[in-house]
Amino acid sequence: MTRNDTNTPPRIGTSRRAGLALAAGALAVGFAGLAAAPALAQGFPSKPITLVVAFAAGGPSDVIARLLAEHMSRTLGQQVVVENVAGAGGTTGSARVASAAPDGHTILIHHLALKAAPALYNNLRYDTATAFEPLGMINTGPMVITGKMALAPNTAAEFFAFAKAQGDKLTMAHAGVGSNSHLCILLMGQAIGSKPTQVAYRGTGPAMNDLVAGQVDALCDQSTSAIPQIQGNKIKAYAVTSPQRLDIIKDVPTTREAGTPIDMTIWHGLYAPKGTPAEALGKLSSALQAAMKDDGINARFASFGTTAFPEAQRTPAAHKVAFEAEIAKWAKALKEAGVNPAAAN
Ligand code: MLT
């Protein structure tokens, strides 16, 4: 099921004076955070659980969610049903979970767009810092800058030179303002001193379909979605945004190697609405941890060029620390870069 509200997207502007620095933050602390929640959810779960994906089906968030949902359903003894609530750069889905009954039966998978949104949207219907209970961090991985097969450049260096020369004639798809794919375009634009024309989708699933069909020129997407298309020779891979190359696509250079450093590493986390009882939080978190230990899930992650966080870094308490740090980091980074809700893209 896919739904979309019509949140007015903010208008974004960039200043090239300041650079954005993106990196995954992961701090290892204990499990103490769960103790504070009220103990009300006896017999949880009493019905199927809805796992909200804030982007369209077929994209990287959806792929990770479906892997987890299948395993967590077995652990919890109730179906975990993925629901794609796409729109407004992921904020429509976040709002849906923020306003859901806090009983553990509606949860959210999200990535750094959740933390960047307060700096980019002035019409959010929830307070990001207080609306969610972090349940645990999931996976971390880089973005891959890709192009349609017919695009002229064949190497990363050629692509960056081409993108600069083309200016706004180059079209780049993204999953909405504040999504990873959108922030990657901003970073790339800053790095090369040019502004590609942005084409917004409800997720990189449909964006990738249009890239494969040649409807847009380029897309910077998570390795999770990009790698199957690269391996199928459906798109060109130019560069990965991690400090090191990915083993699974070893011939693709890093942006640094290509002389245009763009550092961007993303991570997913799982969230419940604030006020969810301790029993439900504990069971959901334990089910997530069980899924993360599964060899099959880790093998799938590896095949997408993404990695599970180590056990100590994916606890709810560690997630809470990293979540709060990222909200602050994004507010600062976007402000310094001159990216704000009132400016144009
Ligand atoms: C998606 O699942 O479509 C992506 O996570 C969107 C993005 O942030 O680029």
mmCIF file of C-alpha atoms and ligand atoms in Angstrom:
data_model
loop_
_atom_site.group_PDB
_atom_site.id
_atom_site.type_symbol
_atom_site.label_atom_id
_atom_site.label_comp_id
_atom_site.label_asym_id
_atom_site.label_seq_id
_atom_site.Cartn_x
_atom_site.Cartn_y
_atom_site.Cartn_z
ATOM 1 C CA MET A 1 0.000 0.000 0.000
ATOM 2 C CA THR A 2 1.314 3.428 -0.851
ATOM 3 C CA ARG A 3 -0.083 6.724 0.384
ATOM 4 C CA ASN A 4 0.974 10.298 0.039
ATOM 5 C CA ASP A 5 -0.114 13.443 1.815
ATOM 6 C CA THR A 6 0.352 16.787 0.134
ATOM 7 C CA ASN A 7 2.760 18.494 2.501
ATOM 8 C CA THR A 8 4.007 21.665 0.903
ATOM 9 C CA PRO A 9 7.665 21.042 0.117
ATOM 10 C CA PRO A 10 10.000 23.670 1.478
ATOM 11 C CA ARG A 11 12.102 25.740 -0.842
ATOM 12 C CA ILE A 12 15.795 25.130 -0.538
ATOM 13 C CA GLY A 13 18.732 27.343 -1.294
ATOM 14 C CA THR A 14 22.436 26.648 -1.101
ATOM 15 C CA SER A 15 25.452 28.736 -0.346
ATOM 16 C CA ARG A 16 28.646 27.404 -1.810
ATOM 17 C CA ARG A 17 30.729 29.041 0.867
ATOM 18 C CA ALA A 18 30.221 26.300 3.372
ATOM 19 C CA GLY A 19 30.462 22.596 2.713
ATOM 20 C CA LEU A 20 28.146 19.971 4.140
ATOM 21 C CA ALA A 21 29.771 17.135 5.946
ATOM 22 C CA LEU A 22 27.782 13.922 6.144
ATOM 23 C CA ALA A 23 28.841 10.935 8.153
ATOM 24 C CA ALA A 24 27.240 8.226 10.208
ATOM 25 C CA GLY A 25 27.456 8.802 13.945
ATOM 26 C CA ALA A 26 27.324 5.755 16.131
ATOM 27 C CA LEU A 27 28.025 5.826 19.849
ATOM 28 C CA ALA A 28 28.044 2.733 21.987
ATOM 29 C CA VAL A 29 26.270 3.028 25.311
ATOM 30 C CA GLY A 30 24.051 0.741 27.373
ATOM 31 C CA PHE A 31 20.413 -0.331 27.200
ATOM 32 C CA ALA A 32 19.145 1.817 30.054
ATOM 33 C CA GLY A 33 16.786 4.023 27.976
ATOM 34 C CA LEU A 34 13.965 1.496 27.917
ATOM 35 C CA ALA A 35 13.483 1.511 31.680
ATOM 36 C CA ALA A 36 11.818 4.938 31.681
ATOM 37 C CA ALA A 37 8.768 4.019 29.525
ATOM 38 C CA PRO A 38 5.442 3.182 31.264
ATOM 39 C CA ALA A 39 4.758 -0.575 31.482
ATOM 40 C CA LEU A 40 1.280 -0.848 29.914
ATOM 41 C CA ALA A 41 1.511 -3.118 26.842
ATOM 42 C CA GLN A 42 0.661 -6.467 28.418
ATOM 43 C CA GLY A 43 0.581 -9.235 25.842
ATOM 44 C CA PHE A 44 2.235 -7.177 23.141
ATOM 45 C CA PRO A 45 1.856 -7.634 20.203
ATOM 46 C CA SER A 46 -1.871 -8.265 20.166
ATOM 47 C CA LYS A 47 -2.343 -7.622 16.414
ATOM 48 C CA PRO A 48 -0.243 -7.147 13.236
ATOM 49 C CA ILE A 49 2.401 -4.431 13.395
ATOM 50 C CA THR A 50 2.636 -1.775 10.686
ATOM 51 C CA LEU A 51 6.191 -0.892 9.686
ATOM 52 C CA VAL A 52 6.009 2.467 7.914
ATOM 53 C CA VAL A 53 8.519 3.130 5.124
ATOM 54 C CA ALA A 54 8.592 6.856 4.366
ATOM 55 C CA PHE A 55 9.451 6.321 0.687
ATOM 56 C CA ALA A 56 8.022 4.436 -2.296
ATOM 57 C CA ALA A 57 8.218 0.673 -2.704
ATOM 58 C CA GLY A 58 11.308 -0.736 -4.397
ATOM 59 C CA GLY A 59 13.759 1.795 -2.938
ATOM 60 C CA PRO A 60 16.528 1.122 -0.410
ATOM 61 C CA SER A 61 14.472 1.854 2.714
ATOM 62 C CA ASP A 62 11.764 -0.481 1.445
ATOM 63 C CA VAL A 63 14.290 -3.241 0.696
ATOM 64 C CA ILE A 64 15.812 -3.077 4.199
ATOM 65 C CA ALA A 65 12.339 -2.866 5.803
ATOM 66 C CA ARG A 66 11.049 -5.971 4.035
ATOM 67 C CA LEU A 67 14.091 -8.012 5.051
ATOM 68 C CA LEU A 68 13.598 -7.028 8.697
ATOM 69 C CA ALA A 69 9.809 -7.383 8.657
ATOM 70 C CA GLU A 70 9.933 -10.998 7.590
ATOM 71 C CA HIS A 71 12.345 -11.961 10.373
ATOM 72 C CA MET A 72 10.704 -9.808 13.058
ATOM 73 C CA SER A 73 7.299 -11.340 12.236
ATOM 74 C CA ARG A 74 8.674 -14.747 13.156
ATOM 75 C CA THR A 75 10.199 -13.502 16.414
ATOM 76 C CA LEU A 76 7.125 -11.520 17.492
ATOM 77 C CA GLY A 77 4.511 -14.088 16.447
ATOM 78 C CA GLN A 78 2.538 -11.409 14.590
ATOM 79 C CA GLN A 79 2.811 -10.178 11.023
ATOM 80 C CA VAL A 80 4.974 -7.078 10.554
ATOM 81 C CA VAL A 81 3.347 -5.444 7.524
ATOM 82 C CA VAL A 82 5.318 -2.895 5.494
ATOM 83 C CA GLU A 83 3.315 0.190 4.522
ATOM 84 C CA ASN A 84 4.839 2.756 2.136
ATOM 85 C CA VAL A 85 3.681 6.216 3.248
ATOM 86 C CA ALA A 86 5.657 8.292 0.765
ATOM 87 C CA GLY A 87 5.814 12.026 0.195
ATOM 88 C CA ALA A 88 7.455 15.288 1.213
ATOM 89 C CA GLY A 89 10.980 13.873 1.510
ATOM 90 C CA GLY A 90 9.920 11.204 4.019
ATOM 91 C CA THR A 91 8.183 13.592 6.416
ATOM 92 C CA THR A 92 4.672 12.325 5.545
ATOM 93 C CA GLY A 93 5.552 8.843 6.796
ATOM 94 C CA SER A 94 7.287 10.222 9.885
ATOM 95 C CA ALA A 95 4.189 12.297 10.704
ATOM 96 C CA ARG A 96 2.006 9.199 10.343
ATOM 97 C CA VAL A 97 4.041 7.336 12.986
ATOM 98 C CA ALA A 98 4.434 10.367 15.250
ATOM 99 C CA SER A 99 0.639 10.638 15.485
ATOM 100 C CA ALA A 100 -0.070 6.875 15.707
ATOM 101 C CA ALA A 101 -1.312 5.266 18.914
ATOM 102 C CA PRO A 102 1.822 4.719 21.025
ATOM 103 C CA ASP A 103 1.184 1.015 21.599
ATOM 104 C CA GLY A 104 4.032 -0.474 19.545
ATOM 105 C CA HIS A 105 1.786 -1.584 16.660
ATOM 106 C CA THR A 106 2.971 1.222 14.352
ATOM 107 C CA ILE A 107 6.712 1.711 13.887
ATOM 108 C CA LEU A 108 8.986 3.564 11.462
ATOM 109 C CA ILE A 109 12.173 2.793 9.572
ATOM 110 C CA HIS A 110 14.047 5.932 8.595
ATOM 111 C CA HIS A 111 17.486 7.339 7.818
ATOM 112 C CA LEU A 112 19.284 10.654 8.011
ATOM 113 C CA ALA A 113 16.402 12.465 6.282
ATOM 114 C CA LEU A 114 14.493 12.159 9.580
ATOM 115 C CA LYS A 115 17.260 14.104 11.317
ATOM 116 C CA ALA A 116 17.733 16.675 8.551
ATOM 117 C CA ALA A 117 14.001 17.468 8.186
ATOM 118 C CA PRO A 118 13.715 19.959 11.101
ATOM 119 C CA ALA A 119 16.289 22.153 9.352
ATOM 120 C CA LEU A 120 14.517 21.871 5.985
ATOM 121 C CA TYR A 121 10.782 21.950 6.716
ATOM 122 C CA ASN A 122 9.027 24.687 8.631
ATOM 123 C CA ASN A 123 5.669 22.885 8.496
ATOM 124 C CA LEU A 124 6.465 19.617 10.266
ATOM 125 C CA ARG A 125 3.502 18.245 12.212
ATOM 126 C CA TYR A 126 5.753 16.706 14.877
ATOM 127 C CA ASP A 127 8.792 17.634 16.941
ATOM 128 C CA THR A 128 11.538 15.344 15.644
ATOM 129 C CA ALA A 129 13.539 15.486 18.881
ATOM 130 C CA THR A 130 10.662 14.330 21.099
ATOM 131 C CA ALA A 131 8.220 12.412 18.866
ATOM 132 C CA PHE A 132 10.051 9.090 18.634
ATOM 133 C CA GLU A 133 11.516 6.291 20.743
ATOM 134 C CA PRO A 134 14.660 4.932 19.046
ATOM 135 C CA LEU A 135 14.520 1.112 18.907
ATOM 136 C CA GLY A 136 17.954 0.456 17.444
ATOM 137 C CA MET A 137 20.259 1.267 14.576
ATOM 138 C CA ILE A 138 20.264 -1.058 11.581
ATOM 139 C CA ASN A 139 22.670 -0.694 8.657
ATOM 140 C CA THR A 140 25.143 1.813 7.287
ATOM 141 C CA GLY A 141 26.435 2.274 3.752
ATOM 142 C CA PRO A 142 27.448 4.778 1.098
ATOM 143 C CA MET A 143 25.735 6.405 -1.839
ATOM 144 C CA VAL A 144 26.699 5.630 -5.438
ATOM 145 C CA ILE A 145 26.682 8.307 -8.137
ATOM 146 C CA THR A 146 25.175 6.742 -11.233
ATOM 147 C CA GLY A 147 24.076 7.733 -14.730
ATOM 148 C CA LYS A 148 21.807 6.420 -17.471
ATOM 149 C CA MET A 149 23.515 4.097 -19.943
ATOM 150 C CA ALA A 150 23.312 6.661 -22.741
ATOM 151 C CA LEU A 151 25.055 9.373 -20.724
ATOM 152 C CA ALA A 152 28.335 10.320 -22.425
ATOM 153 C CA PRO A 153 30.845 10.061 -19.529
ATOM 154 C CA ASN A 154 32.363 6.673 -18.764
ATOM 155 C CA THR A 155 34.502 7.535 -15.746
ATOM 156 C CA ALA A 156 33.960 9.489 -12.541
ATOM 157 C CA ALA A 157 36.351 12.266 -13.591
ATOM 158 C CA GLU A 158 34.587 12.555 -16.950
ATOM 159 C CA PHE A 159 31.221 12.649 -15.201
ATOM 160 C CA PHE A 160 32.135 15.453 -12.795
ATOM 161 C CA ALA A 161 33.596 17.539 -15.657
ATOM 162 C CA PHE A 162 30.507 16.825 -17.774
ATOM 163 C CA ALA A 163 28.132 17.739 -14.919
ATOM 164 C CA LYS A 164 29.956 21.022 -14.379
ATOM 165 C CA ALA A 165 29.890 21.871 -18.082
ATOM 166 C CA GLN A 166 26.220 20.918 -18.451
ATOM 167 C CA GLY A 167 25.052 23.003 -15.472
ATOM 168 C CA ASP A 168 21.255 22.885 -15.232
ATOM 169 C CA LYS A 169 21.022 20.889 -18.472
ATOM 170 C CA LEU A 170 21.955 17.801 -16.431
ATOM 171 C CA THR A 171 18.879 16.258 -14.778
ATOM 172 C CA MET A 172 19.305 14.437 -11.474
ATOM 173 C CA ALA A 173 16.529 12.470 -9.785
ATOM 174 C CA HIS A 174 15.932 12.450 -6.036
ATOM 175 C CA ALA A 175 13.423 11.188 -3.480
ATOM 176 C CA GLY A 176 12.178 14.539 -2.196
ATOM 177 C CA VAL A 177 13.680 17.487 -0.352
ATOM 178 C CA GLY A 178 15.840 16.291 2.528
ATOM 179 C CA SER A 179 16.158 12.709 1.249
ATOM 180 C CA ASN A 180 19.636 11.202 0.937
ATOM 181 C CA SER A 181 19.508 11.405 -2.834
ATOM 182 C CA HIS A 182 18.590 15.108 -2.615
ATOM 183 C CA LEU A 183 21.322 15.941 -0.093
ATOM 184 C CA CYS A 184 23.814 14.108 -2.302
ATOM 185 C CA ILE A 185 22.908 16.385 -5.229
ATOM 186 C CA LEU A 186 23.504 19.424 -2.997
ATOM 187 C CA LEU A 187 26.894 18.054 -1.948
ATOM 188 C CA MET A 188 27.862 17.258 -5.496
ATOM 189 C CA GLY A 189 26.715 20.682 -6.678
ATOM 190 C CA GLN A 190 28.892 22.321 -4.042
ATOM 191 C CA ALA A 191 31.869 20.121 -4.921
ATOM 192 C CA ILE A 192 31.781 20.870 -8.650
ATOM 193 C CA GLY A 193 30.381 24.412 -8.477
ATOM 194 C CA SER A 194 27.300 23.667 -10.544
ATOM 195 C CA LYS A 195 23.559 23.124 -10.063
ATOM 196 C CA PRO A 196 21.943 20.198 -11.864
ATOM 197 C CA THR A 197 18.183 20.376 -12.425
ATOM 198 C CA GLN A 198 16.467 18.342 -9.737
ATOM 199 C CA VAL A 199 13.648 15.935 -10.558
ATOM 200 C CA ALA A 200 11.689 14.893 -7.457
ATOM 201 C CA TYR A 201 10.120 11.465 -6.950
ATOM 202 C CA ARG A 202 8.389 9.799 -3.990
ATOM 203 C CA GLY A 203 11.379 7.531 -3.468
ATOM 204 C CA THR A 204 14.433 6.321 -5.323
ATOM 205 C CA GLY A 205 12.546 3.171 -6.361
ATOM 206 C CA PRO A 206 10.615 5.087 -9.058
ATOM 207 C CA ALA A 207 13.607 7.396 -9.597
ATOM 208 C CA MET A 208 15.792 4.392 -10.389
ATOM 209 C CA ASN A 209 13.150 3.033 -12.789
ATOM 210 C CA ASP A 210 13.299 6.304 -14.710
ATOM 211 C CA LEU A 211 17.102 6.291 -14.711
ATOM 212 C CA VAL A 212 17.112 2.772 -16.160
ATOM 213 C CA ALA A 213 14.564 3.935 -18.769
ATOM 214 C CA GLY A 214 16.771 6.918 -19.613
ATOM 215 C CA GLN A 215 14.188 9.512 -18.521
ATOM 216 C CA VAL A 216 16.669 11.295 -16.224
ATOM 217 C CA ASP A 217 20.431 11.660 -16.597
ATOM 218 C CA ALA A 218 21.785 10.781 -13.164
ATOM 219 C CA LEU A 219 20.939 9.652 -9.628
ATOM 220 C CA CYS A 220 22.935 9.450 -6.420
ATOM 221 C CA ASP A 221 21.336 6.555 -4.552
ATOM 222 C CA GLN A 222 22.138 4.211 -1.703
ATOM 223 C CA SER A 223 24.265 1.224 -2.697
ATOM 224 C CA THR A 224 21.325 -1.000 -1.685
ATOM 225 C CA SER A 225 19.357 0.077 -4.772
ATOM 226 C CA ALA A 226 22.213 0.975 -7.075
ATOM 227 C CA ILE A 227 24.231 -2.258 -6.945
ATOM 228 C CA PRO A 228 21.646 -4.635 -8.506
ATOM 229 C CA GLN A 229 21.213 -2.225 -11.435
ATOM 230 C CA ILE A 230 24.983 -1.754 -11.827
ATOM 231 C CA GLN A 231 25.526 -5.502 -11.795
ATOM 232 C CA GLY A 232 22.755 -5.910 -14.363
ATOM 233 C CA ASN A 233 24.443 -3.347 -16.658
ATOM 234 C CA LYS A 234 21.308 -1.199 -16.537
ATOM 235 C CA ILE A 235 23.056 2.009 -15.364
ATOM 236 C CA LYS A 236 26.583 3.454 -15.284
ATOM 237 C CA ALA A 237 28.354 3.628 -11.904
ATOM 238 C CA TYR A 238 30.703 6.575 -11.505
ATOM 239 C CA ALA A 239 31.788 6.800 -7.868
ATOM 240 C CA VAL A 240 31.003 5.747 -4.300
ATOM 241 C CA THR A 241 30.775 8.366 -1.542
ATOM 242 C CA SER A 242 32.576 6.268 1.100
ATOM 243 C CA PRO A 243 36.270 6.705 2.015
ATOM 244 C CA GLN A 244 37.015 3.206 0.653
ATOM 245 C CA ARG A 245 35.787 1.339 -2.405
ATOM 246 C CA LEU A 246 33.060 -1.253 -1.891
ATOM 247 C CA ASP A 247 34.226 -4.870 -2.295
ATOM 248 C CA ILE A 248 31.080 -5.779 -4.180
ATOM 249 C CA ILE A 249 31.741 -3.159 -6.932
ATOM 250 C CA LYS A 250 35.529 -2.963 -6.661
ATOM 251 C CA ASP A 251 36.101 -1.284 -10.004
ATOM 252 C CA VAL A 252 34.039 1.792 -8.993
ATOM 253 C CA PRO A 253 36.320 4.482 -7.513
ATOM 254 C CA THR A 254 35.621 6.693 -4.520
ATOM 255 C CA THR A 255 34.787 10.340 -5.124
ATOM 256 C CA ARG A 256 38.122 11.180 -3.483
ATOM 257 C CA GLU A 257 40.039 9.020 -5.932
ATOM 258 C CA ALA A 258 38.179 10.825 -8.715
ATOM 259 C CA GLY A 259 39.413 14.172 -7.384
ATOM 260 C CA THR A 260 35.963 15.419 -6.279
ATOM 261 C CA PRO A 261 35.572 14.466 -2.606
ATOM 262 C CA ILE A 262 31.936 13.928 -1.594
ATOM 263 C CA ASP A 263 31.678 12.167 1.771
ATOM 264 C CA MET A 264 28.284 10.715 2.531
ATOM 265 C CA THR A 265 27.414 7.679 4.610
ATOM 266 C CA ILE A 266 23.841 6.964 5.593
ATOM 267 C CA TRP A 267 22.242 4.787 8.261
ATOM 268 C CA HIS A 268 18.807 3.401 8.972
ATOM 269 C CA GLY A 269 17.183 3.165 12.386
ATOM 270 C CA LEU A 270 13.894 1.825 13.753
ATOM 271 C CA TYR A 271 11.506 4.041 15.768
ATOM 272 C CA ALA A 272 8.261 3.805 17.767
ATOM 273 C CA PRO A 273 6.052 6.752 18.722
ATOM 274 C CA LYS A 274 6.986 8.496 21.967
ATOM 275 C CA GLY A 275 5.074 7.054 24.913
ATOM 276 C CA THR A 276 5.143 3.453 23.686
ATOM 277 C CA PRO A 277 5.158 1.170 26.766
ATOM 278 C CA ALA A 278 8.389 -0.434 27.924
ATOM 279 C CA GLU A 279 7.226 -3.987 27.223
ATOM 280 C CA ALA A 280 6.483 -3.185 23.583
ATOM 281 C CA LEU A 281 9.747 -1.263 23.167
ATOM 282 C CA GLY A 282 11.711 -4.154 24.662
ATOM 283 C CA LYS A 283 10.058 -6.775 22.454
ATOM 284 C CA LEU A 284 10.425 -4.723 19.279
ATOM 285 C CA SER A 285 14.042 -3.972 20.027
ATOM 286 C CA SER A 286 14.826 -7.620 20.825
ATOM 287 C CA ALA A 287 13.152 -8.704 17.581
ATOM 288 C CA LEU A 288 15.269 -6.179 15.673
ATOM 289 C CA GLN A 289 18.437 -7.471 17.360
ATOM 290 C CA ALA A 290 17.499 -11.060 16.464
ATOM 291 C CA ALA A 291 17.048 -10.081 12.821
ATOM 292 C CA MET A 292 20.389 -8.282 12.814
ATOM 293 C CA LYS A 293 22.147 -11.462 13.985
ATOM 294 C CA ASP A 294 20.683 -13.506 11.153
ATOM 295 C CA ASP A 295 23.317 -14.756 8.699
ATOM 296 C CA GLY A 296 20.906 -14.581 5.772
ATOM 297 C CA ILE A 297 20.083 -10.928 6.439
ATOM 298 C CA ASN A 298 23.756 -10.049 6.848
ATOM 299 C CA ALA A 299 24.568 -11.816 3.576
ATOM 300 C CA ARG A 300 21.866 -9.797 1.809
ATOM 301 C CA PHE A 301 23.242 -6.588 3.348
ATOM 302 C CA ALA A 302 26.725 -7.485 2.077
ATOM 303 C CA SER A 303 25.363 -8.094 -1.425
ATOM 304 C CA PHE A 304 24.001 -4.516 -1.388
ATOM 305 C CA GLY A 305 27.272 -2.988 -0.126
ATOM 306 C CA THR A 306 25.722 -2.124 3.242
ATOM 307 C CA THR A 307 26.710 -3.307 6.746
ATOM 308 C CA ALA A 308 24.927 -4.003 10.018
ATOM 309 C CA PHE A 309 26.080 -1.876 12.934
ATOM 310 C CA PRO A 310 28.042 -3.819 15.563
ATOM 311 C CA GLU A 311 25.852 -5.056 18.439
ATOM 312 C CA ALA A 312 26.990 -2.422 20.966
ATOM 313 C CA GLN A 313 26.183 0.392 18.529
ATOM 314 C CA ARG A 314 22.659 -0.684 17.650
ATOM 315 C CA THR A 315 21.059 -0.722 21.118
ATOM 316 C CA PRO A 316 18.158 1.714 21.746
ATOM 317 C CA ALA A 317 20.356 3.767 24.083
ATOM 318 C CA ALA A 318 23.174 4.031 21.532
ATOM 319 C CA HIS A 319 20.609 4.874 18.871
ATOM 320 C CA LYS A 320 19.129 7.653 21.047
ATOM 321 C CA VAL A 321 22.552 9.266 21.491
ATOM 322 C CA ALA A 322 23.360 9.058 17.776
ATOM 323 C CA PHE A 323 19.869 10.306 16.821
ATOM 324 C CA GLU A 324 20.114 13.408 19.007
ATOM 325 C CA ALA A 325 23.654 14.121 17.804
ATOM 326 C CA GLU A 326 22.559 13.892 14.161
ATOM 327 C CA ILE A 327 19.639 16.310 14.608
ATOM 328 C CA ALA A 328 22.047 18.870 16.057
ATOM 329 C CA LYS A 329 24.689 18.159 13.406
ATOM 330 C CA TRP A 330 22.250 18.611 10.543
ATOM 331 C CA ALA A 331 20.750 21.789 11.917
ATOM 332 C CA LYS A 332 24.269 23.259 12.124
ATOM 333 C CA ALA A 333 25.575 21.896 8.807
ATOM 334 C CA LEU A 334 22.565 23.011 6.780
ATOM 335 C CA LYS A 335 22.476 26.419 8.437
ATOM 336 C CA GLU A 336 26.173 26.945 7.732
ATOM 337 C CA ALA A 337 25.628 25.872 4.143
ATOM 338 C CA GLY A 338 22.819 28.378 3.728
ATOM 339 C CA VAL A 339 20.250 25.626 3.111
ATOM 340 C CA ASN A 340 16.973 26.580 4.763
ATOM 341 C CA PRO A 341 13.210 26.173 4.369
ATOM 342 C CA ALA A 342 12.708 29.633 2.931
ATOM 343 C CA ALA A 343 15.234 29.603 0.094
ATOM 344 C CA ALA A 344 14.734 28.272 -3.432
ATOM 345 C CA ASN A 345 16.349 25.169 -4.886
HETATM 346 C C1 MLT B 1 14.233 5.508 -0.603
HETATM 347 O O1 MLT B 1 14.015 4.470 0.011
HETATM 348 O O2 MLT B 1 13.556 5.842 -1.601
HETATM 349 C C2 MLT B 1 15.410 6.330 -0.195
HETATM 350 O O3 MLT B 1 15.803 5.998 1.102
HETATM 351 C C3 MLT B 1 15.195 7.780 -0.416
HETATM 352 C C4 MLT B 1 16.427 8.637 -0.202
HETATM 353 O O4 MLT B 1 16.636 9.062 0.919
HETATM 354 O O5 MLT B 1 17.142 8.944 -1.158
#
